[in-house]
Coordinates of C-alpha atoms in Angstrom, one line a residue:
M1 CA 205.3 -201.1 -95.9
T2 CA 205.5 -201.3 -92.2
Q3 CA 208.3 -203.4 -90.6
Q4 CA 205.7 -205.9 -89.4
V5 CA 204.1 -206.3 -92.8
L6 CA 207.5 -206.3 -94.6
A7 CA 208.8 -209.0 -92.4
Q8 CA 205.8 -211.2 -92.9
A9 CA 205.7 -210.6 -96.6
S10 CA 209.4 -211.2 -97.1
G11 CA 209.1 -214.5 -95.3
S12 CA 206.3 -215.7 -97.5
E13 CA 207.8 -214.4 -100.8
G14 CA 211.5 -214.8 -100.2
L15 CA 212.2 -211.1 -100.4
A16 CA 214.4 -208.8 -98.6
P17 CA 213.1 -205.3 -98.0
D18 CA 216.0 -203.6 -99.8
D19 CA 216.1 -206.0 -102.8
R20 CA 212.8 -206.7 -104.4
A21 CA 211.0 -206.9 -107.7
V22 CA 207.5 -207.6 -108.9
W23 CA 206.8 -209.6 -112.1
C24 CA 203.5 -209.0 -113.8
E25 CA 201.9 -211.3 -116.3
Y26 CA 200.4 -208.1 -117.8
A27 CA 200.7 -204.5 -116.7
W28 CA 199.0 -201.2 -117.5
L29 CA 201.8 -199.0 -118.8
G30 CA 199.6 -195.8 -119.3
T31 CA 199.9 -194.3 -122.8
E32 CA 202.0 -197.4 -123.9
G33 CA 199.0 -199.7 -123.3
I34 CA 199.2 -203.1 -121.8
G35 CA 202.6 -204.7 -121.5
A36 CA 203.3 -208.5 -121.2
A37 CA 205.8 -210.1 -118.9
V38 CA 206.7 -206.9 -117.1
R39 CA 209.3 -206.9 -114.4
I40 CA 209.2 -203.9 -112.0
Q41 CA 212.3 -203.3 -110.0
I42 CA 211.8 -201.4 -106.7
D43 CA 214.4 -199.5 -104.6
A44 CA 214.9 -199.6 -100.9
E45 CA 212.4 -196.7 -100.4
G46 CA 209.6 -198.5 -102.2
Y47 CA 209.7 -196.5 -105.5
V48 CA 209.9 -198.0 -109.0
S49 CA 213.5 -197.9 -110.2
S50 CA 213.0 -199.6 -113.6
V51 CA 210.3 -201.2 -115.7
L52 CA 211.3 -204.1 -118.1
P53 CA 208.6 -205.5 -120.4
G54 CA 209.0 -208.9 -122.1
V55 CA 211.4 -210.5 -119.5
P56 CA 211.0 -213.6 -117.4
A57 CA 210.5 -213.6 -113.6
Q58 CA 213.5 -214.2 -111.4
E59 CA 213.8 -216.2 -108.3
G60 CA 212.5 -214.1 -105.3
D61 CA 210.2 -211.9 -107.4
V62 CA 206.6 -211.3 -106.3
V63 CA 204.7 -212.9 -109.2
L64 CA 201.4 -211.3 -110.0
Q65 CA 199.0 -213.1 -112.4
G66 CA 196.4 -211.2 -114.4
V67 CA 196.6 -207.5 -115.3
V68 CA 198.4 -205.2 -112.9
F69 CA 197.4 -201.6 -112.4
P70 CA 198.6 -198.8 -110.1
A71 CA 196.9 -199.0 -106.8
A72 CA 194.2 -196.6 -105.8
A73 CA 194.5 -193.7 -103.4
N74 CA 191.5 -193.1 -101.2
A75 CA 191.1 -189.3 -100.8
H76 CA 188.2 -189.2 -98.3
S77 CA 187.4 -191.6 -95.5
H78 CA 185.5 -191.5 -92.2
A79 CA 186.6 -194.9 -90.8
F80 CA 184.0 -195.2 -88.1
H81 CA 181.2 -194.8 -90.7
R82 CA 181.9 -198.4 -91.8
A83 CA 179.9 -199.5 -88.8
L84 CA 176.8 -198.0 -90.5
R85 CA 176.9 -200.1 -93.6
G86 CA 173.7 -202.1 -94.1
R87 CA 172.0 -200.2 -91.3
T88 CA 170.9 -196.9 -92.7
H89 CA 169.7 -197.5 -96.2
D90 CA 166.0 -198.3 -95.9
R91 CA 162.8 -196.4 -95.0
G92 CA 163.7 -193.3 -96.8
G93 CA 165.1 -190.5 -94.7
T94 CA 167.6 -187.8 -95.7
F95 CA 171.3 -187.0 -95.3
W96 CA 170.3 -185.2 -92.1
T97 CA 168.5 -188.2 -90.5
W98 CA 171.4 -190.4 -91.5
R99 CA 173.6 -188.0 -89.7
E100 CA 171.8 -188.6 -86.4
T101 CA 172.7 -192.4 -86.6
M102 CA 176.3 -191.4 -87.4
Y103 CA 176.5 -189.3 -84.3
A104 CA 175.3 -192.2 -82.1
V105 CA 178.2 -194.3 -83.4
A106 CA 180.7 -191.5 -82.9
G107 CA 179.6 -191.1 -79.3
A108 CA 180.4 -194.7 -78.6
L109 CA 183.9 -194.6 -79.8
T110 CA 186.9 -195.0 -77.5
P111 CA 190.5 -195.0 -78.6
E112 CA 190.7 -198.8 -78.2
L113 CA 187.5 -199.4 -80.1
Y114 CA 188.5 -197.0 -82.8
E115 CA 191.9 -198.6 -83.3
E116 CA 190.2 -202.0 -83.6
L117 CA 187.6 -200.8 -86.0
A118 CA 189.9 -198.7 -88.1
T119 CA 192.4 -201.6 -88.4
A120 CA 189.7 -203.7 -89.8
V121 CA 188.5 -201.0 -92.2
Y122 CA 192.0 -200.3 -93.4
A123 CA 192.6 -204.0 -94.0
E124 CA 189.4 -204.1 -96.1
M125 CA 190.7 -201.1 -98.1
V126 CA 194.1 -202.7 -98.7
A127 CA 192.5 -206.0 -99.8
A128 CA 190.3 -204.0 -102.3
G129 CA 193.2 -202.1 -103.8
W130 CA 193.4 -198.9 -101.9
T131 CA 196.9 -198.5 -100.6
S132 CA 196.7 -195.0 -99.1
V133 CA 194.0 -193.1 -97.4
A134 CA 193.1 -189.5 -96.3
E135 CA 191.3 -189.9 -93.0
F136 CA 189.0 -186.9 -92.5
H137 CA 189.1 -187.1 -88.7
Y138 CA 187.1 -185.1 -86.2
V139 CA 186.4 -187.4 -83.2
H140 CA 189.1 -185.7 -81.2
H141 CA 188.0 -185.7 -77.5
L142 CA 186.0 -187.4 -74.8
P143 CA 182.2 -187.4 -75.4
D144 CA 181.7 -184.4 -73.2
G145 CA 184.4 -182.5 -75.1
T146 CA 187.2 -182.9 -72.5
P147 CA 190.5 -183.4 -74.4
Y148 CA 192.3 -186.7 -73.9
G149 CA 195.3 -186.2 -71.7
Q150 CA 193.4 -184.0 -69.2
G151 CA 192.9 -186.7 -66.6
T152 CA 191.9 -189.5 -69.0
G153 CA 194.1 -191.2 -71.6
Q154 CA 197.1 -189.9 -73.4
P155 CA 197.1 -186.7 -75.5
H156 CA 196.0 -187.3 -79.1
A157 CA 194.6 -190.7 -78.1
M158 CA 192.1 -190.9 -81.0
E159 CA 194.6 -189.7 -83.6
L160 CA 197.4 -192.0 -82.5
A161 CA 194.9 -194.9 -82.5
L162 CA 194.2 -194.2 -86.2
A163 CA 197.9 -194.0 -86.9
R164 CA 198.5 -197.4 -85.2
A165 CA 195.6 -198.9 -87.1
A166 CA 197.1 -197.8 -90.5
V167 CA 200.5 -199.1 -89.6
R168 CA 199.1 -202.5 -88.7
A169 CA 197.1 -202.7 -91.9
G170 CA 200.0 -201.5 -94.0
I171 CA 198.2 -198.5 -95.6
R172 CA 199.7 -195.1 -96.1
L173 CA 197.8 -192.6 -93.9
T174 CA 197.3 -188.9 -94.3
L175 CA 195.5 -188.0 -91.1
L176 CA 193.4 -184.9 -91.8
D177 CA 192.9 -183.3 -88.4
T178 CA 189.6 -181.5 -88.7
C179 CA 188.5 -178.2 -87.3
Y180 CA 184.8 -178.4 -86.1
L181 CA 183.5 -175.5 -84.1
A182 CA 179.8 -174.9 -84.7
G183 CA 176.6 -176.7 -85.3
G184 CA 175.7 -174.5 -88.2
F185 CA 175.7 -170.8 -89.2
G186 CA 175.2 -169.0 -85.9
Q187 CA 174.3 -172.3 -84.2
P188 CA 176.0 -173.8 -81.1
L189 CA 177.3 -177.3 -81.1
E190 CA 174.8 -180.1 -80.5
D191 CA 175.5 -182.6 -77.7
G192 CA 176.7 -185.2 -80.3
Q193 CA 179.2 -182.8 -81.7
R194 CA 181.0 -181.7 -78.4
R195 CA 183.8 -184.2 -78.8
F196 CA 184.6 -182.9 -82.3
S197 CA 185.4 -179.3 -81.1
D198 CA 188.5 -177.5 -79.8
G199 CA 186.4 -174.4 -79.0
T200 CA 188.3 -171.9 -81.1
A201 CA 190.5 -171.9 -84.2
E202 CA 193.4 -170.9 -82.1
R203 CA 193.1 -174.0 -79.9
W204 CA 192.6 -176.2 -82.9
L205 CA 195.8 -174.8 -84.5
E206 CA 197.7 -175.3 -81.3
R207 CA 196.6 -178.9 -81.0
L208 CA 197.3 -179.5 -84.7
G209 CA 200.9 -178.3 -84.3
A210 CA 201.4 -180.6 -81.3
L211 CA 199.9 -183.5 -83.1
R212 CA 202.2 -183.0 -86.1
E213 CA 205.2 -183.1 -83.8
T214 CA 204.0 -186.2 -82.0
V215 CA 203.2 -188.1 -85.2
A216 CA 206.5 -187.1 -86.8
A217 CA 208.4 -188.5 -83.8
L218 CA 206.6 -191.8 -84.0
H219 CA 206.2 -192.6 -87.7
P220 CA 208.1 -191.9 -91.0
E221 CA 206.2 -189.4 -93.2
H222 CA 205.8 -191.8 -96.1
L223 CA 203.7 -194.0 -93.8
V224 CA 201.8 -191.6 -91.6
S225 CA 201.5 -187.8 -92.2
V226 CA 199.3 -185.1 -90.8
G227 CA 197.2 -182.7 -92.9
A228 CA 194.4 -180.3 -92.1
A229 CA 190.7 -180.1 -92.8
L230 CA 187.8 -177.8 -92.1
H231 CA 184.7 -179.8 -91.6
S232 CA 182.6 -177.4 -93.6
V233 CA 181.9 -173.7 -93.8
R234 CA 178.8 -174.3 -91.6
A235 CA 181.0 -175.8 -88.9
V236 CA 183.7 -173.2 -88.9
P237 CA 182.5 -169.6 -88.4
E238 CA 183.9 -166.9 -90.6
R239 CA 185.9 -165.3 -87.9
D240 CA 187.7 -168.6 -87.4
L241 CA 188.2 -169.1 -91.1
A242 CA 190.1 -165.8 -91.1
V243 CA 192.4 -167.0 -88.3
I244 CA 193.0 -170.3 -90.0
A245 CA 193.8 -168.7 -93.3
H246 CA 196.4 -166.5 -91.6
H247 CA 198.1 -169.1 -89.5
L248 CA 197.7 -172.5 -91.1
P249 CA 201.2 -173.8 -92.3
E250 CA 201.4 -173.4 -96.1
A251 CA 202.8 -176.9 -96.8
L252 CA 199.8 -178.8 -95.4
P253 CA 197.1 -180.2 -97.6
L254 CA 193.7 -178.7 -96.7
H255 CA 190.4 -180.5 -97.2
V256 CA 186.8 -179.4 -96.7
H257 CA 183.3 -180.8 -97.2
L258 CA 181.8 -178.4 -99.8
S259 CA 178.3 -177.9 -101.2
E260 CA 177.2 -181.5 -100.5
Q261 CA 173.7 -180.4 -99.8
P262 CA 171.5 -177.6 -101.3
A263 CA 170.7 -176.5 -97.7
E264 CA 174.3 -175.8 -97.1
N265 CA 174.5 -173.5 -100.1
A266 CA 171.2 -171.7 -99.1
D267 CA 172.3 -171.3 -95.5
C268 CA 175.7 -169.9 -96.5
L269 CA 174.2 -167.5 -98.9
E270 CA 171.8 -166.2 -96.3
A271 CA 174.5 -165.9 -93.6
T272 CA 177.3 -164.4 -95.7
G273 CA 176.0 -163.5 -99.2
L274 CA 178.3 -166.0 -100.7
T275 CA 178.4 -169.7 -101.7
P276 CA 180.7 -171.9 -99.6
T277 CA 183.3 -171.7 -102.4
G278 CA 183.0 -168.0 -102.5
L279 CA 183.4 -167.7 -98.7
L280 CA 186.6 -169.8 -98.8
H281 CA 187.8 -167.6 -101.7
R282 CA 187.2 -164.5 -99.7
H283 CA 189.7 -165.7 -97.2
G284 CA 192.3 -166.9 -99.6
L285 CA 191.6 -170.6 -99.0
V286 CA 191.0 -171.6 -102.6
H287 CA 194.4 -172.7 -103.8
E288 CA 196.2 -175.7 -105.3
R289 CA 196.6 -177.4 -101.9
L290 CA 192.9 -177.3 -101.3
A291 CA 190.8 -180.4 -101.9
V292 CA 187.1 -179.9 -101.7
V293 CA 184.9 -183.0 -101.0
H294 CA 181.7 -183.6 -103.0
A295 CA 181.1 -180.1 -104.6
T296 CA 177.8 -181.7 -105.7
H297 CA 176.0 -178.5 -105.9
A298 CA 178.8 -176.2 -106.9
S299 CA 177.7 -173.3 -109.1
G300 CA 179.3 -172.3 -112.4
E301 CA 181.2 -169.5 -110.7
D302 CA 182.3 -172.0 -108.0
I303 CA 183.6 -174.4 -110.7
D304 CA 185.6 -171.6 -112.3
L305 CA 187.1 -170.5 -108.9
L306 CA 188.2 -174.1 -108.1
G307 CA 189.5 -174.8 -111.6
N308 CA 191.4 -171.6 -112.0
A309 CA 193.1 -172.3 -108.6
G310 CA 194.0 -175.8 -109.7
A311 CA 192.3 -177.1 -106.6
G312 CA 191.4 -180.8 -106.0
V313 CA 187.9 -182.1 -106.0
V314 CA 187.3 -185.4 -104.2
L315 CA 184.2 -187.1 -105.5
C316 CA 182.6 -190.0 -103.6
P317 CA 180.0 -191.4 -106.1
T318 CA 178.7 -194.4 -104.2
T319 CA 178.2 -192.3 -101.0
E320 CA 176.6 -189.4 -102.9
A321 CA 174.2 -191.9 -104.5
D322 CA 173.4 -193.7 -101.2
L323 CA 172.7 -190.4 -99.4
A324 CA 170.7 -189.0 -102.5
D325 CA 173.1 -186.0 -102.6
G326 CA 172.8 -185.7 -106.4
L327 CA 175.1 -185.9 -109.4
G328 CA 178.1 -183.6 -109.1
P329 CA 179.6 -181.7 -112.1
A330 CA 182.6 -183.9 -112.5
G331 CA 183.1 -183.2 -116.2
P332 CA 182.9 -179.4 -115.9
L333 CA 185.2 -179.4 -112.9
R334 CA 187.8 -181.3 -114.8
V335 CA 187.5 -179.1 -117.9
A336 CA 187.8 -176.0 -115.7
G337 CA 191.2 -177.3 -114.4
A338 CA 190.4 -179.0 -111.1
T339 CA 192.2 -182.2 -110.2
L340 CA 189.6 -185.0 -109.6
A341 CA 190.1 -187.7 -106.9
L342 CA 187.9 -190.4 -105.4
G343 CA 187.0 -191.3 -101.9
T344 CA 184.9 -193.9 -100.1
D345 CA 183.5 -191.5 -97.5
Q346 CA 180.9 -193.4 -95.5
H347 CA 182.1 -196.8 -96.8
A348 CA 178.7 -198.0 -98.0
V349 CA 181.2 -199.5 -100.6
I350 CA 184.9 -199.9 -100.3
D351 CA 185.8 -200.7 -103.9
P352 CA 187.9 -198.4 -106.2
W353 CA 186.5 -200.0 -109.4
L354 CA 182.9 -199.3 -108.4
E355 CA 183.8 -195.7 -107.6
L356 CA 185.5 -195.3 -111.0
R357 CA 182.5 -196.7 -112.8
A358 CA 180.0 -194.7 -110.8
L359 CA 182.0 -191.6 -111.7
E360 CA 181.6 -192.3 -115.4
H361 CA 178.0 -193.5 -115.1
G362 CA 177.1 -190.3 -113.1
E363 CA 178.4 -188.2 -116.0
R364 CA 176.3 -190.3 -118.5
L365 CA 173.2 -189.8 -116.3
R366 CA 173.9 -186.1 -115.9
T367 CA 174.5 -185.4 -119.6
G368 CA 172.6 -188.2 -121.4
T369 CA 175.8 -189.1 -123.4
R370 CA 178.4 -191.8 -123.0
G371 CA 182.2 -191.8 -122.9
H372 CA 183.3 -188.9 -120.7
F373 CA 186.3 -190.5 -118.9
D374 CA 188.4 -193.1 -120.8
P375 CA 190.3 -195.8 -118.9
E376 CA 193.6 -193.8 -118.8
I377 CA 191.8 -190.8 -117.3
L378 CA 189.9 -192.9 -114.8
L379 CA 192.9 -194.8 -113.6
D380 CA 194.8 -191.5 -113.2
I381 CA 192.0 -190.0 -111.1
A382 CA 192.1 -193.1 -108.9
S383 CA 195.8 -193.1 -108.3
S384 CA 197.5 -189.8 -109.1
G385 CA 194.5 -187.6 -108.3
G386 CA 194.0 -189.2 -104.9
A387 CA 197.6 -189.1 -104.0
R388 CA 197.9 -185.4 -104.9
A389 CA 194.9 -184.7 -102.6
Q390 CA 196.8 -186.5 -99.8
G391 CA 200.0 -184.5 -100.5
R392 CA 201.8 -187.7 -101.6
R393 CA 203.6 -189.1 -104.6
G394 CA 201.3 -191.2 -106.7
A395 CA 201.5 -194.9 -107.6
G396 CA 202.4 -195.9 -111.1
I397 CA 204.3 -198.4 -113.3
C398 CA 207.1 -196.0 -114.3
P399 CA 210.4 -195.0 -112.7
G400 CA 210.0 -192.7 -109.7
S401 CA 206.5 -193.7 -108.9
V402 CA 205.4 -195.3 -105.7
A403 CA 205.4 -199.1 -106.2
D404 CA 201.8 -199.7 -105.0
L405 CA 200.1 -202.1 -107.3
M406 CA 197.0 -204.3 -107.7
A407 CA 196.4 -207.3 -109.9
V408 CA 193.0 -208.0 -111.5
D409 CA 191.9 -211.3 -112.7
P410 CA 190.5 -210.9 -116.3
H411 CA 188.7 -214.3 -116.3
T412 CA 186.1 -214.0 -113.6
M413 CA 182.3 -214.0 -114.0
R414 CA 182.4 -210.2 -114.1
T415 CA 185.5 -209.7 -116.3
A416 CA 185.4 -212.6 -118.7
G417 CA 185.4 -211.4 -122.3
S418 CA 186.7 -207.9 -121.3
T419 CA 189.6 -206.5 -123.3
R420 CA 192.4 -205.8 -120.8
D421 CA 192.3 -202.1 -121.4
Q422 CA 188.5 -202.0 -120.5
L423 CA 188.7 -203.9 -117.2
V424 CA 188.1 -200.5 -115.5
Y425 CA 184.5 -200.8 -116.8
T426 CA 183.9 -204.4 -115.6
A427 CA 186.1 -205.3 -112.6
T428 CA 185.2 -205.0 -108.9
A429 CA 187.2 -205.5 -105.7
Q430 CA 186.2 -209.2 -105.8
D431 CA 188.5 -209.5 -108.9
V432 CA 191.5 -208.0 -107.2
R433 CA 193.8 -211.0 -106.7
A434 CA 196.8 -209.3 -105.1
V435 CA 197.9 -206.0 -103.7
V436 CA 201.5 -204.7 -103.3
V437 CA 202.6 -201.7 -101.2
G438 CA 206.0 -200.4 -101.8
G439 CA 207.0 -203.5 -103.6
V440 CA 205.8 -205.8 -100.8
L441 CA 202.8 -208.2 -101.0
V442 CA 200.2 -207.2 -98.4
A443 CA 197.0 -209.0 -99.6
R444 CA 196.2 -211.9 -101.8
D445 CA 192.7 -213.1 -102.8
G446 CA 191.1 -210.8 -100.3
V447 CA 193.2 -211.9 -97.4
H448 CA 195.6 -209.6 -95.6
T449 CA 199.1 -211.2 -95.3
A450 CA 199.6 -209.9 -91.7
L451 CA 196.0 -209.6 -90.4
G452 CA 194.1 -212.4 -92.1
D453 CA 190.5 -212.1 -93.4
P454 CA 189.2 -208.5 -93.0
A455 CA 185.7 -209.8 -92.7
E456 CA 186.5 -211.5 -89.4
L457 CA 188.2 -208.3 -88.1
L458 CA 185.1 -206.3 -89.0
V459 CA 182.6 -208.7 -87.4
A460 CA 184.5 -208.6 -84.1
A461 CA 185.1 -204.8 -84.1
I462 CA 181.5 -203.9 -85.0
A463 CA 180.1 -206.3 -82.4
R464 CA 182.2 -204.7 -79.7
L465 CA 181.2 -201.2 -80.8
D466 CA 177.5 -202.3 -80.8
G467 CA 177.9 -203.5 -77.2
V468 CA 179.3 -200.2 -76.1
A469 CA 176.6 -198.3 -78.0
R470 CA 173.8 -200.4 -76.4
D471 CA 175.2 -199.8 -73.0
R472 CA 175.4 -196.0 -73.5
T473 CA 171.8 -196.0 -74.8
H474 CA 170.6 -197.9 -71.8
R475 CA 172.4 -195.6 -69.4
F476 CA 171.1 -192.5 -71.3
V477 CA 167.5 -193.7 -71.1
S478 CA 167.9 -194.7 -67.4
D479 CA 169.3 -191.2 -66.6
N480 CA 166.5 -189.5 -68.7
P481 CA 163.4 -191.5 -68.0
T482 CA 161.0 -188.9 -69.4
R483 CA 162.8 -188.7 -72.8
E484 CA 161.6 -191.1 -75.5
H485 CA 164.5 -192.8 -77.3
H486 CA 164.3 -193.2 -81.1

């Protein structure tokens, strides 16, 4: 994928970047079912050029044992949320109290710390079978809101740190630069939100344009690209929505958090007379390039608007469960014509197989019936649906698809006895034995070929972030002795 990863992988597997093939003991061939002894030839750009079932491996092939599937595309990530795993789940609380802890972590980030943490998080993703990610990014500036490059650091310091992290980890990155201007309908920004904001839609659009030029000069588009996001309709006033709708480049994918909480719907109705989807529709922002995240509390009319436009809907089932958001209308959204995708959001779990199962199980719990998404549909949601939300070509085992693959062991404690075509209902990331990106091996048995064990990277990065956060808390309390810290 990256030159660094390609070089290390080619050294370990005897491959040259422009002459490679992957041989699979078994491979998922979509409607054709499971094929045996499948040799996948890959061109110099990392796309599948041919698929040959029933042939032996050749010298120099990457050999994958088990059952090989298209890799998953993560359509919604906040990389720094990974530092909250295992720290925000007890003692009740709500989405809104969880958010306060999240702001504390966001306030401690520096470009250097964020690059270290994101590198570890992206390495964890790759080892689990996610080979591309849409990073919903809004930590743009210094904690007081001053832009990087105005006396401190280089311009776009946070964004370029994320790009470098993705390149090091060998994951394809769609950096969704996010507009975040208000603390709620008619509400100013809170202190913890200052670094998220450019002040106005015009200044955000200007910075977005400059970021696109900078990233394009540094990275090829198939590795790192820039898209756009609105944090939510509560964080982007209607006047600014109108400006963005008029001036946002048409080619960009556009993402937005939408109807995650009932309070968001109620506040939007009170302020505008419309649901969040209806408000976006009023400004012409509901279209096929739009991907809404969550849509947990979308109304029937919202579902019709999204489906008729062919919009994407990114569901994050494990996050939505952890935050007690509710069960979203995944089935009705798909029937209406929306394209479903999956994301890991706050990273309480980074596991495509668990997200897939949670999607199906959520529909069973919502409806009281079984069997809503068969394996072919689920795998398509994980790969093609996620790639479309990123504005990328999807992974697959057919000519013209991106050669991003993951091999699953069918003989573990979790998968033993499963038929190969039902591994989607039993496998986890622990059963992923190898991951290939663009035809190059990037992880085997949970270990990244270039970076080593992601667990070690995560331990070190989170420890450093904790140290900075503790220091900031100590300084804050010392400077504000009459304010009690919780």
